[in-house]
């Protein structure tokens, strides 16, 4: 028993004691870079192996002094590259987005229909040979009692053609509003994707700053290790943080490329790569909910289209109300009467008696359609209100957060970082504390950009009547392929 | 006009410089200091039957021990100073701490003491918020003689209650000041009068009896000279009051709750802003050292001399119990008296030997300050985007433990100007501020003429010149390297 207990505490021969903490072991190496990091920015982030031995790393350049003043290094990309601005993309989209052209074609289609609907019916030329072969005096198998030509003309009553034309003109009007809506859809989408790309680009820059901080933390951990002030697990932790920061840069880069490609797709041009430039911070006063709602209720093209459609439906009703008024079909002509052996005339008038069919069913249908459209206006208002409730909430929340990051949090984080740098310079604070503050500062700028992206995308919707989806087919006043596509619309 | 006064006058006028030649070296560049000049002035003794240069093999003018540990003069034990005992006690001198004036009222010395919040300049331009008395931290020194009756009128200008304790006195209990055990607090704006007879002599102090007010700086010397001056008479009676504070980076308010201490003061100043103790070659010097740190004991070390511990705060130690030391541990709220014959000229560092107390606000030596080609200014120049870190590790990092030497101490030109503006530091080596930090000061032992040049003349003295002159006279000038001057 004693022997067993004693041997249990003896170190096993099979597992030699760990060297950790018994003799000096160099700090764990920096992890190697993930796939794709080298392709991104060869001048930027730390590449282990390439630099850890110091052989091909020139070191941080010494600051440049001119007249005793240090010249700040320029890092802002705006000053290096003049990128595409929002206006450039809007202009390109107006020229190249197919749905804008589709929408304009819808208007033309409706005016063409109106033209067709208002055309007066053509006269009909008839040849008439009656009672061919009848025996007449002196002629057996005569050419007939009457051989001649008549012209039949339908006289349209009750202004049916005018009403039909008006009806389709009003539908063209609906299409004009819908085309306006489509233009907003495209422009809003361009704006939204532009701001997303802009935010993505700024996030890439900030992720690179955070990567530099993570690199510094990894270097600092190894410096601390060499002074017995950090353990091996702490150094490993810094490697983990470094690798995560590298992956964050890669994700941000990938996300930026995605945003740019989506933007280019909406614009409708083939741009492979590029830089966007602009300002994420909205200029001007924020919009109140009342302003946003009254704007959308008074100016929404969708709502205008719905109202125009109501007007078109009213004309449709008027048109159907006169449909039962009979047209007068008159016929007249001249021929030769082989029986009487003289030239005779023919005349006829026909009129349909609205005894059974007074178009009452269609009138009823048109009335119901009209009332349905009244409800459609209300439905559209309510739907816009519901969407606005959601979008405005996101806009307001993001604006509040971004504004306070801009006004208080980032300046405070910046001052904290600056004060700690000065304190480090005065030999009063440790470098890891400065790095923490640096990370807080860069991280708060990252959060600001993320919320500004939300502000801008939602602001575009709030100001742009909630319209988006710039690559959806432009809708017409009626669905495409509708039965109205027949030759003589009414 | 006495001889001394005459010489002082000459020095002020600069005529002795031309007469002796050596001062011109001090003024005009110390190149000549490299060349030994023969016949350096040898110390002279005043006319006195009791004064010798040598006692049983102990020389008051050069490093020596004496021949017999049982001798009264072993390591200068009872070697008298130049001052006569009949002249009374040597004046007490605590650099940077004012003395508290008093008025006589009948036979009573009346002092007025005001506990208050104080802004104390630890370093040039570094003004810390602490508590003290009468606008000073430590408070002004109360200096009396055994047998005096004192009346101390305490008016509390703090926004909170305080208590006054007279540390070490055997006084009537009602004046002891132990919070609420013996008296009610002195309310803000209120006055309390303490009056008692002093039958003790020695090194005492007064302090608040509220723990955090003590930690926040509320203390002052209470020196009682003996009615009958003890032999052997001393020429100098210095006081060094040690305190610790924890003041966070970017801050000026001490965290009196801290367990860790990053600012260390001697008489309210941190090294190198502590004022050197300057004495003349051959003098008998007493240093009273009071440790009023909240939690830290200080092993205090003087270079170049062996001193006798002749008393603690309680009372003077009988001579038979004196101990010679190089390093004396002074515990919290203890005071020790060191006595020595200043027989070794030079600038001798006098410091706490705890390594964490040998610097202010110690920080970990990582980051740009140990990296090649990196400076904090680069970071400050553009806060929006930080410079790329240079990950290359120089061969220095192959040595486990590198670096251990503290680097990157920033000393501005204003800072250096203030450091060098004090007469006590004139002629010290140009790099002296780099080495005197935290709980450190300097004992300067100077030959008479150099003492006068430093302390009494108006002449400009080049940095390092007095030190070089001492090396020339007492050392090995051919092996001496002057300090690089750089920005100092
Ligand atoms: Cu100490």
PDB file of C-alpha atoms in Angstrom, chain A residues 24 27 30 43-46 51-55 57-63 65 70-75 209 212-213 215-216 219-220 222-224 226-227 229 414 417-432 435 438 441-442 445, chain B residues 126 128 246-252 262-263 360-394 396-404 406-410 437:
ATOM      1  CA  UNK A  24      15.491  29.395 -21.075  1.00  0.00           C
ATOM      2  CA  UNK A  27       9.484  32.902 -27.038  1.00  0.00           C
ATOM      3  CA  UNK A  30       5.033  34.616 -34.686  1.00  0.00           C
ATOM      4  CA  UNK A  43       4.161  47.054 -47.911  1.00  0.00           C
ATOM      5  CA  UNK A  44       1.753  46.768 -45.047  1.00  0.00           C
ATOM      6  CA  UNK A  45       1.266  44.168 -42.367  1.00  0.00           C
ATOM      7  CA  UNK A  46       3.967  42.188 -40.740  1.00  0.00           C
ATOM      8  CA  UNK A  51      10.990  40.193 -41.087  1.00  0.00           C
ATOM      9  CA  UNK A  52      11.295  38.467 -37.775  1.00  0.00           C
ATOM     10  CA  UNK A  53      15.019  38.063 -38.242  1.00  0.00           C
ATOM     11  CA  UNK A  54      15.272  41.704 -39.218  1.00  0.00           C
ATOM     12  CA  UNK A  55      17.293  40.922 -42.339  1.00  0.00           C
ATOM     13  CA  UNK A  57      13.193  45.015 -42.706  1.00  0.00           C
ATOM     14  CA  UNK A  58      14.385  48.566 -42.911  1.00  0.00           C
ATOM     15  CA  UNK A  59      12.861  49.604 -39.652  1.00  0.00           C
ATOM     16  CA  UNK A  60      10.408  52.357 -39.075  1.00  0.00           C
ATOM     17  CA  UNK A  61      11.676  55.462 -40.819  1.00  0.00           C
ATOM     18  CA  UNK A  62      12.836  58.212 -38.549  1.00  0.00           C
ATOM     19  CA  UNK A  63      10.508  61.196 -38.402  1.00  0.00           C
ATOM     20  CA  UNK A  65      11.777  67.421 -39.367  1.00  0.00           C
ATOM     21  CA  UNK A  70       7.898  67.121 -37.389  1.00  0.00           C
ATOM     22  CA  UNK A  71       6.103  66.451 -40.639  1.00  0.00           C
ATOM     23  CA  UNK A  72       3.167  64.149 -40.076  1.00  0.00           C
ATOM     24  CA  UNK A  73       3.156  61.082 -42.240  1.00  0.00           C
ATOM     25  CA  UNK A  74       0.284  60.996 -44.664  1.00  0.00           C
ATOM     26  CA  UNK A  75      -1.764  57.836 -44.442  1.00  0.00           C
ATOM     27  CA  UNK A 209      -4.455  49.994 -38.042  1.00  0.00           C
ATOM     28  CA  UNK A 212      -0.533  47.118 -36.604  1.00  0.00           C
ATOM     29  CA  UNK A 213      -1.593  47.329 -32.973  1.00  0.00           C
ATOM     30  CA  UNK A 215       1.555  43.230 -34.343  1.00  0.00           C
ATOM     31  CA  UNK A 216       2.902  45.630 -31.758  1.00  0.00           C
ATOM     32  CA  UNK A 219       6.211  42.172 -30.340  1.00  0.00           C
ATOM     33  CA  UNK A 220       5.573  43.684 -26.907  1.00  0.00           C
ATOM     34  CA  UNK A 222       7.889  38.897 -26.653  1.00  0.00           C
ATOM     35  CA  UNK A 223       9.738  41.853 -25.163  1.00  0.00           C
ATOM     36  CA  UNK A 224       7.950  41.266 -21.879  1.00  0.00           C
ATOM     37  CA  UNK A 226      12.402  38.378 -22.396  1.00  0.00           C
ATOM     38  CA  UNK A 227      12.178  40.275 -19.145  1.00  0.00           C
ATOM     39  CA  UNK A 229       7.161  39.788 -17.309  1.00  0.00           C
ATOM     40  CA  UNK A 414      -8.183  59.920 -28.937  1.00  0.00           C
ATOM     41  CA  UNK A 417      -4.512  57.597 -26.286  1.00  0.00           C
ATOM     42  CA  UNK A 418      -2.648  60.885 -26.614  1.00  0.00           C
ATOM     43  CA  UNK A 419      -2.401  61.387 -22.859  1.00  0.00           C
ATOM     44  CA  UNK A 420      -1.063  57.882 -22.400  1.00  0.00           C
ATOM     45  CA  UNK A 421       1.457  58.386 -25.199  1.00  0.00           C
ATOM     46  CA  UNK A 422       2.661  61.544 -23.506  1.00  0.00           C
ATOM     47  CA  UNK A 423       2.685  59.712 -20.214  1.00  0.00           C
ATOM     48  CA  UNK A 424       4.735  56.916 -21.762  1.00  0.00           C
ATOM     49  CA  UNK A 425       7.105  59.514 -23.155  1.00  0.00           C
ATOM     50  CA  UNK A 426       7.435  60.914 -19.642  1.00  0.00           C
ATOM     51  CA  UNK A 427       8.247  57.424 -18.387  1.00  0.00           C
ATOM     52  CA  UNK A 428       5.122  57.129 -16.296  1.00  0.00           C
ATOM     53  CA  UNK A 429       3.052  54.432 -17.953  1.00  0.00           C
ATOM     54  CA  UNK A 430       3.703  51.037 -19.515  1.00  0.00           C
ATOM     55  CA  UNK A 431       3.520  50.452 -23.252  1.00  0.00           C
ATOM     56  CA  UNK A 432       0.830  47.718 -22.987  1.00  0.00           C
ATOM     57  CA  UNK A 435      -1.561  49.812 -26.763  1.00  0.00           C
ATOM     58  CA  UNK A 438      -4.664  52.743 -29.074  1.00  0.00           C
ATOM     59  CA  UNK A 441      -9.325  54.440 -30.200  1.00  0.00           C
ATOM     60  CA  UNK A 442      -9.090  52.549 -33.500  1.00  0.00           C
ATOM     61  CA  UNK A 445     -13.518  54.632 -35.040  1.00  0.00           C
TER      62      UNK A 445
ATOM     63  CA  UNK B 126       5.437  68.604 -11.464  1.00  0.00           C
ATOM     64  CA  UNK B 128       1.225  67.273  -6.945  1.00  0.00           C
ATOM     65  CA  UNK B 246       1.183  56.603  -5.424  1.00  0.00           C
ATOM     66  CA  UNK B 247       0.216  59.057  -8.140  1.00  0.00           C
ATOM     67  CA  UNK B 248      -1.298  57.495 -11.248  1.00  0.00           C
ATOM     68  CA  UNK B 249       0.039  58.451 -14.692  1.00  0.00           C
ATOM     69  CA  UNK B 250      -1.495  61.682 -16.031  1.00  0.00           C
ATOM     70  CA  UNK B 251      -2.619  62.510 -12.514  1.00  0.00           C
ATOM     71  CA  UNK B 252      -1.562  64.798  -9.675  1.00  0.00           C
ATOM     72  CA  UNK B 262       5.619  55.301  -7.375  1.00  0.00           C
ATOM     73  CA  UNK B 263       6.673  58.750  -6.189  1.00  0.00           C
ATOM     74  CA  UNK B 360      10.155  57.376  -9.624  1.00  0.00           C
ATOM     75  CA  UNK B 361       7.101  55.716 -11.199  1.00  0.00           C
ATOM     76  CA  UNK B 362       8.942  52.636 -12.415  1.00  0.00           C
ATOM     77  CA  UNK B 363       7.495  51.276 -15.655  1.00  0.00           C
ATOM     78  CA  UNK B 364       8.086  48.144 -17.690  1.00  0.00           C
ATOM     79  CA  UNK B 365      10.850  48.623 -20.221  1.00  0.00           C
ATOM     80  CA  UNK B 366       9.002  47.611 -23.372  1.00  0.00           C
ATOM     81  CA  UNK B 367       7.697  49.475 -26.404  1.00  0.00           C
ATOM     82  CA  UNK B 368       9.337  52.149 -28.564  1.00  0.00           C
ATOM     83  CA  UNK B 369      11.852  53.155 -25.926  1.00  0.00           C
ATOM     84  CA  UNK B 370      13.770  49.893 -26.328  1.00  0.00           C
ATOM     85  CA  UNK B 371      13.251  49.590 -30.082  1.00  0.00           C
ATOM     86  CA  UNK B 372      15.699  50.809 -32.663  1.00  0.00           C
ATOM     87  CA  UNK B 373      14.676  53.910 -34.600  1.00  0.00           C
ATOM     88  CA  UNK B 374      11.346  54.260 -32.827  1.00  0.00           C
ATOM     89  CA  UNK B 375      10.253  57.314 -30.912  1.00  0.00           C
ATOM     90  CA  UNK B 376       7.021  58.286 -29.211  1.00  0.00           C
ATOM     91  CA  UNK B 377       7.039  61.534 -31.196  1.00  0.00           C
ATOM     92  CA  UNK B 378       6.280  59.518 -34.316  1.00  0.00           C
ATOM     93  CA  UNK B 379       3.125  58.252 -32.656  1.00  0.00           C
ATOM     94  CA  UNK B 380       2.174  61.695 -31.410  1.00  0.00           C
ATOM     95  CA  UNK B 381       2.729  63.258 -34.843  1.00  0.00           C
ATOM     96  CA  UNK B 382      -0.199  61.355 -36.313  1.00  0.00           C
ATOM     97  CA  UNK B 383      -2.671  59.902 -33.872  1.00  0.00           C
ATOM     98  CA  UNK B 384      -4.992  58.646 -36.613  1.00  0.00           C
ATOM     99  CA  UNK B 385      -2.545  56.141 -37.987  1.00  0.00           C
ATOM    100  CA  UNK B 386       0.229  54.599 -36.018  1.00  0.00           C
ATOM    101  CA  UNK B 387       3.644  53.739 -37.451  1.00  0.00           C
ATOM    102  CA  UNK B 388       4.374  50.189 -38.441  1.00  0.00           C
ATOM    103  CA  UNK B 389       6.076  48.283 -35.670  1.00  0.00           C
ATOM    104  CA  UNK B 390       9.584  47.118 -36.417  1.00  0.00           C
ATOM    105  CA  UNK B 391       9.396  43.456 -35.488  1.00  0.00           C
ATOM    106  CA  UNK B 392      13.041  42.780 -36.031  1.00  0.00           C
ATOM    107  CA  UNK B 393      14.711  41.776 -32.806  1.00  0.00           C
ATOM    108  CA  UNK B 394      18.281  42.809 -32.513  1.00  0.00           C
ATOM    109  CA  UNK B 396      20.531  42.089 -27.794  1.00  0.00           C
ATOM    110  CA  UNK B 397      17.383  40.017 -27.352  1.00  0.00           C
ATOM    111  CA  UNK B 398      19.467  36.875 -27.470  1.00  0.00           C
ATOM    112  CA  UNK B 399      20.353  37.708 -23.875  1.00  0.00           C
ATOM    113  CA  UNK B 400      17.480  36.523 -21.687  1.00  0.00           C
ATOM    114  CA  UNK B 401      16.491  39.390 -19.459  1.00  0.00           C
ATOM    115  CA  UNK B 402      17.419  42.231 -21.804  1.00  0.00           C
ATOM    116  CA  UNK B 403      16.890  45.076 -21.068  1.00  0.00           C
ATOM    117  CA  UNK B 404      17.164  45.642 -17.334  1.00  0.00           C
ATOM    118  CA  UNK B 406      15.765  51.787 -17.339  1.00  0.00           C
ATOM    119  CA  UNK B 407      15.712  53.790 -20.528  1.00  0.00           C
ATOM    120  CA  UNK B 408      14.041  56.796 -21.988  1.00  0.00           C
ATOM    121  CA  UNK B 409      13.945  59.177 -19.046  1.00  0.00           C
ATOM    122  CA  UNK B 410      12.704  62.440 -20.479  1.00  0.00           C
ATOM    123  CA  UNK B 437      16.238  59.517  -8.721  1.00  0.00           C
TER     124      UNK B 437
END
